[in-house]
Short mmCIF file of C-alpha atoms in Angstrom, two decimals:
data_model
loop_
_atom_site.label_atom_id
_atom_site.label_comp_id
_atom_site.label_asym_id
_atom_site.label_seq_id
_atom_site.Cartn_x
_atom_site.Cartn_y
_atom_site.Cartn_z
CA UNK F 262 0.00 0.00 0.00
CA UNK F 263 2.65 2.38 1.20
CA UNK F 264 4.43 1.26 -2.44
CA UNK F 265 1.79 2.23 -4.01
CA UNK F 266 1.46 6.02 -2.97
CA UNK F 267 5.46 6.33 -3.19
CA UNK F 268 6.10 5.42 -6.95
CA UNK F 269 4.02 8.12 -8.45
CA UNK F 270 6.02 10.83 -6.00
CA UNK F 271 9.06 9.24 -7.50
CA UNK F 272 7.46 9.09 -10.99
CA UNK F 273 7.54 13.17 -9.92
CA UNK F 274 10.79 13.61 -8.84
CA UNK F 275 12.42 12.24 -11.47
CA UNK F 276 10.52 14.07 -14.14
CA UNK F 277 11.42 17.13 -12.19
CA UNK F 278 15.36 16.15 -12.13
CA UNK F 279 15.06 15.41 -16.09
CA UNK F 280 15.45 11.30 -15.37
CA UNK F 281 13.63 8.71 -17.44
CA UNK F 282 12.34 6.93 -14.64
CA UNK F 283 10.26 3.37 -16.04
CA UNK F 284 7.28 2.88 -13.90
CA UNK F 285 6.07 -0.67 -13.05
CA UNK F 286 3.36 -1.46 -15.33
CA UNK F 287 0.63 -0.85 -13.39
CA UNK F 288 0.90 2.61 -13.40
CA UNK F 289 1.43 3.32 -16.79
CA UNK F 290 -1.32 4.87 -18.79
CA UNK F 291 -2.14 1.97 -21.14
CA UNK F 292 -3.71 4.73 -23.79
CA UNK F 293 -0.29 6.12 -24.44
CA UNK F 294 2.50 4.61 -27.38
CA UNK F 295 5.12 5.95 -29.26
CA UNK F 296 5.83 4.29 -32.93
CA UNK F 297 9.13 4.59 -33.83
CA UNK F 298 10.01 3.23 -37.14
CA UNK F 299 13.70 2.81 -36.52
CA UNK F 300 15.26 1.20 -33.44
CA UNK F 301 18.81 2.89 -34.44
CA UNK F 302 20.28 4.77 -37.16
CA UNK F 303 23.97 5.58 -38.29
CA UNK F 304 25.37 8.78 -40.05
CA UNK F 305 28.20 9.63 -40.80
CA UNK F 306 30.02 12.77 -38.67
CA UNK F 307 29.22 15.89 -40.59
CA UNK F 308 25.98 14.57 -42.07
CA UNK F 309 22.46 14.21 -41.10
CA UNK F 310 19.90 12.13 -40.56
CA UNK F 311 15.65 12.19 -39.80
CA UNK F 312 14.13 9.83 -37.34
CA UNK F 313 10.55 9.05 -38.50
CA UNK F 314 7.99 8.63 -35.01
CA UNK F 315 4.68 9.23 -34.27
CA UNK F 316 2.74 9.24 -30.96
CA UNK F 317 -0.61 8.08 -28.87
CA UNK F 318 -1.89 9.73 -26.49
CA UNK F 319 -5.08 10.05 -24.38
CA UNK F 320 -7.20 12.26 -24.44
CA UNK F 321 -6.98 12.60 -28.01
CA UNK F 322 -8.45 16.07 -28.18
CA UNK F 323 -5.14 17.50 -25.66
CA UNK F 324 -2.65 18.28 -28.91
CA UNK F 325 -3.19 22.01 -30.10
CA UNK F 326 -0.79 24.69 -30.53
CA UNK F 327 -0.21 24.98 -26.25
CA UNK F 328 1.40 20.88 -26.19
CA UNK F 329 4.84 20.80 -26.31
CA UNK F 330 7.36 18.35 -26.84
CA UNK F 331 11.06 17.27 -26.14
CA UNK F 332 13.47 14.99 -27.37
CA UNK F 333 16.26 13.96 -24.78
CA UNK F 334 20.06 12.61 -25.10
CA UNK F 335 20.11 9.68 -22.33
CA UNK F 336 23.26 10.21 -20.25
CA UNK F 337 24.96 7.35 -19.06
CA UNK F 338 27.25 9.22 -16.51
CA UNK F 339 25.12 12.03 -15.01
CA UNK F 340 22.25 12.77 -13.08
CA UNK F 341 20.86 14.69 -15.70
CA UNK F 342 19.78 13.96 -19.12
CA UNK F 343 20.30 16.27 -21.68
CA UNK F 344 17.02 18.12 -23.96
CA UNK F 345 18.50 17.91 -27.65
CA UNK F 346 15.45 19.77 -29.27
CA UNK F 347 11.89 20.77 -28.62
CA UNK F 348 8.80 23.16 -29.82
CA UNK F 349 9.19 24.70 -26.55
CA UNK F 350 9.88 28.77 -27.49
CA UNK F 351 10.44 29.46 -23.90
CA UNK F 352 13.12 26.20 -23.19
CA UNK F 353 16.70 26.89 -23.28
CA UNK F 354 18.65 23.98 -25.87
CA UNK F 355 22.11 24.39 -24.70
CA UNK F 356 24.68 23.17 -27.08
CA UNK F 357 22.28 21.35 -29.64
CA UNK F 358 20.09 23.83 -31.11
CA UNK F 359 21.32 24.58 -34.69
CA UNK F 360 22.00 20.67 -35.09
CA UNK F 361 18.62 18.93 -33.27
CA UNK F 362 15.35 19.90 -34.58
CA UNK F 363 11.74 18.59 -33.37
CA UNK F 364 10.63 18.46 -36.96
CA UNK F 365 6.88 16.84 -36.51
CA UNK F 366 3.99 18.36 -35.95
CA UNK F 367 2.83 17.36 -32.77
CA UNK F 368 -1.14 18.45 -33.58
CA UNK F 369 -0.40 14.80 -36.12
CA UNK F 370 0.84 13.11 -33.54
CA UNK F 371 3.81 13.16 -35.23
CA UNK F 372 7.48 13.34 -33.18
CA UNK F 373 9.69 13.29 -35.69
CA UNK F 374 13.84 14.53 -34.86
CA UNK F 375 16.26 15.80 -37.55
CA UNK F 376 19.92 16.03 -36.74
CA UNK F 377 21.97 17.93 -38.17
CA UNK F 378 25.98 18.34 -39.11
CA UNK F 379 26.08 14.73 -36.67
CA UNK F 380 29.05 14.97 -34.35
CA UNK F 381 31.04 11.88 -32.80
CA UNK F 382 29.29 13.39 -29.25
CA UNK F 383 25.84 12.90 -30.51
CA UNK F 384 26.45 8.72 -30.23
CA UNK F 385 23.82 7.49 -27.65
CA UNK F 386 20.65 6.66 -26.42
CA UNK F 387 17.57 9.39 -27.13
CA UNK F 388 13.85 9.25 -26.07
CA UNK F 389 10.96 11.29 -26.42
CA UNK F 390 8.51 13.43 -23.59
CA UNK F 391 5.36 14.97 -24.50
CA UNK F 392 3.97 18.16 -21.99
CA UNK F 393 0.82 20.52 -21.70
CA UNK F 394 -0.27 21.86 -18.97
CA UNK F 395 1.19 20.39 -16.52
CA UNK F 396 0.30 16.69 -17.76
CA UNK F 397 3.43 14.78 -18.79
CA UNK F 398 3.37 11.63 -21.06
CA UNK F 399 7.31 10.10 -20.95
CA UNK F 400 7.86 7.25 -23.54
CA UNK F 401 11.12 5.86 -21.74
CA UNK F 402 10.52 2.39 -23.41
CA UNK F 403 10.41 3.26 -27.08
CA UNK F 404 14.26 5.00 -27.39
CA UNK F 405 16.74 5.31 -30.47
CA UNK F 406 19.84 4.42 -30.97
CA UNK F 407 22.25 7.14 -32.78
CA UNK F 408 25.73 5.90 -34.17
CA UNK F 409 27.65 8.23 -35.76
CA UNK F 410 30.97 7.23 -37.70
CA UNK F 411 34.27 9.15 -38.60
CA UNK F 412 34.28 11.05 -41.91
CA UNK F 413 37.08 9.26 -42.65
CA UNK F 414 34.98 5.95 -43.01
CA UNK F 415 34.12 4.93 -46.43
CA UNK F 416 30.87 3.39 -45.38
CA UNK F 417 27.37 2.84 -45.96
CA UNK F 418 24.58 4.26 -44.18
CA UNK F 419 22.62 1.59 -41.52
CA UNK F 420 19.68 1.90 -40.15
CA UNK F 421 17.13 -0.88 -38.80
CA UNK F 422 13.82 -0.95 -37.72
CA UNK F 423 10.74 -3.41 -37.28
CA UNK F 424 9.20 -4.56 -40.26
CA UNK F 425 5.18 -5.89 -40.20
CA UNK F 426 4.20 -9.29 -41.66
CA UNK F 427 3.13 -8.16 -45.28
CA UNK F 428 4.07 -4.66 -45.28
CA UNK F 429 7.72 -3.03 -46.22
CA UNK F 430 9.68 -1.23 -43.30
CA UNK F 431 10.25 1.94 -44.27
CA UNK F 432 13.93 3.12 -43.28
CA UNK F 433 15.15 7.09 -42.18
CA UNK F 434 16.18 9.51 -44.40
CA UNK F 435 20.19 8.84 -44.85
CA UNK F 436 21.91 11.03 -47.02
CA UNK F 437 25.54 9.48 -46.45
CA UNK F 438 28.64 10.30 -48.81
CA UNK F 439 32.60 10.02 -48.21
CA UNK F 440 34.55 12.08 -49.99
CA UNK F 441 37.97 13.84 -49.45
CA UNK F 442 37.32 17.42 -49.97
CA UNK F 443 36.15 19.52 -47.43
CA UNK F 444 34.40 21.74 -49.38
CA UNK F 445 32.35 19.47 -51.08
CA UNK F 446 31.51 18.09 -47.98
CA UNK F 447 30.04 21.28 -46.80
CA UNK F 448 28.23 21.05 -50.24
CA UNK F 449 26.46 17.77 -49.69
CA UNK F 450 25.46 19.31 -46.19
CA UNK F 451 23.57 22.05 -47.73
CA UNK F 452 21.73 19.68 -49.82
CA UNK F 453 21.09 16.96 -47.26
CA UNK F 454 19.62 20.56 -45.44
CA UNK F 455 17.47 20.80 -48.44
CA UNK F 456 15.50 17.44 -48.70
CA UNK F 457 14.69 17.26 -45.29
CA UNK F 458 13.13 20.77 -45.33
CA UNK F 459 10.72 19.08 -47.39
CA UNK F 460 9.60 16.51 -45.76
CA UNK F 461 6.62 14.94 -45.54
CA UNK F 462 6.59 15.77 -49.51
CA UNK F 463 9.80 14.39 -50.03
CA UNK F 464 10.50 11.03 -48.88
CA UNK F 465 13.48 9.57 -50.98
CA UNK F 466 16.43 11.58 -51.40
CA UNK F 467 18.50 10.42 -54.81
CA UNK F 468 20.57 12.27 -57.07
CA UNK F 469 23.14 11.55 -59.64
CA UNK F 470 26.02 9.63 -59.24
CA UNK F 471 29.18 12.08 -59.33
CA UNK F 472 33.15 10.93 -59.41
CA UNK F 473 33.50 12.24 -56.21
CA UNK F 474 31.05 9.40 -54.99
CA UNK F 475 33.13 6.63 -53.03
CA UNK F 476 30.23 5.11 -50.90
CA UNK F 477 26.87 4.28 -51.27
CA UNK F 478 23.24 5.36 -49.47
CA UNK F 479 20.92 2.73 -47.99
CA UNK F 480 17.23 3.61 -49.03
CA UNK F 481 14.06 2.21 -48.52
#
């Protein structure tokens, strides 16, 4: 009984100290999921990625212009997790901004992160918390997994996901090139910048194959 009353203070507490605290079962809200379409992605340093994800929550009619949501970097060796990107106008992104955008529109129910210009730092564990009015929906369980390689790799993009019986996964946005000059690094940059400005329009990034081209991009 006294167990009872003590794990929802705690549930508190932690939310308050910016933990991911997993609550025993029973005191989950069964009407809330998060859908993420990739358990972990890889990009290489320099480039950038977009993390598909969409959301359940209950009520239905809470999401309007006043919910806000936030996208944390799980840290192993701290107290304190670190918020990556969020809608929030009024939150304070230290170190992140430019790079981590909460892309989605959360009135969809749709979560969806870019990063951006992916440094060797950015490696680790993220998950996703969803906020209005002081009602807090945390989706510790559902987290991805963000890799990110040295430039110097001549690799190919990964990502993985869960795939349904009968219907095709669909796999992140990857626009991944190695290539020896700088500035045509920078270059690619830009236009990875460009294709995911237009998502949802655009999902499939492609373009023609140059000489400068020594690796290749995974696509759905």
């Amino acid at each position: 009984m006294l167990l009872s009353r003590l794990l929802p203070l705690l549930w508190v507490f932690k939310w308050a100290s910016g933990v991911c605290f997993l609550l025993p079962g029973m005191f989950r809200d069964i009407n809330q999921s998060l859908k993420l379409e990739l358990n972990s992605v890889t990009v290489q340093e320099g480039l950038c990625v977009l993390v598909p994800c969409k959301f359940i929550v209950n009520p239905r009619n809470m999401l309007s212009d006043l919910v806000f949501g936030y996208w944390y970097h799980e840290e192993k060796n701290t107290q304190l997790d670190s918020l990556v990107a969020t809608n929030n106008p009024y939150q304070l992104v230290r170190g992140t901004q430019s790079r981590f955008h909460l892309s989605g529109d959360l009135r969809f129910n749709d979560c969806s992160l870019d990063i951006r210009d992916a440094q060797k730092s950015d490696s680790g564990s993220y998950f996703f918390s969803l906020k209005k009015e002081g009602m807090t929906w945390n989706f510790c369980e559902e987290k991805i997994s963000v890799h990110v390689t040295d430039t110097a790799q001549n690799s190919t993009s990964h990502v993985s996901g869960r795939a349904s019986p009968g219907k095709t996964e669909h796999l992140a946005e990857v626009v991944q090139v190695a290539m020896g000059e700088a500035a045509i690094k920078f270059l690619l940059l830009g236009i990875c910048f460009f294709f995911l400005s237009m998502r949802p329009h655009e999902k499939r990034v492609e373009r023609p194959a140059t000489h400068v081209d020594h690796s290749a991009t995974v696509m759905d």
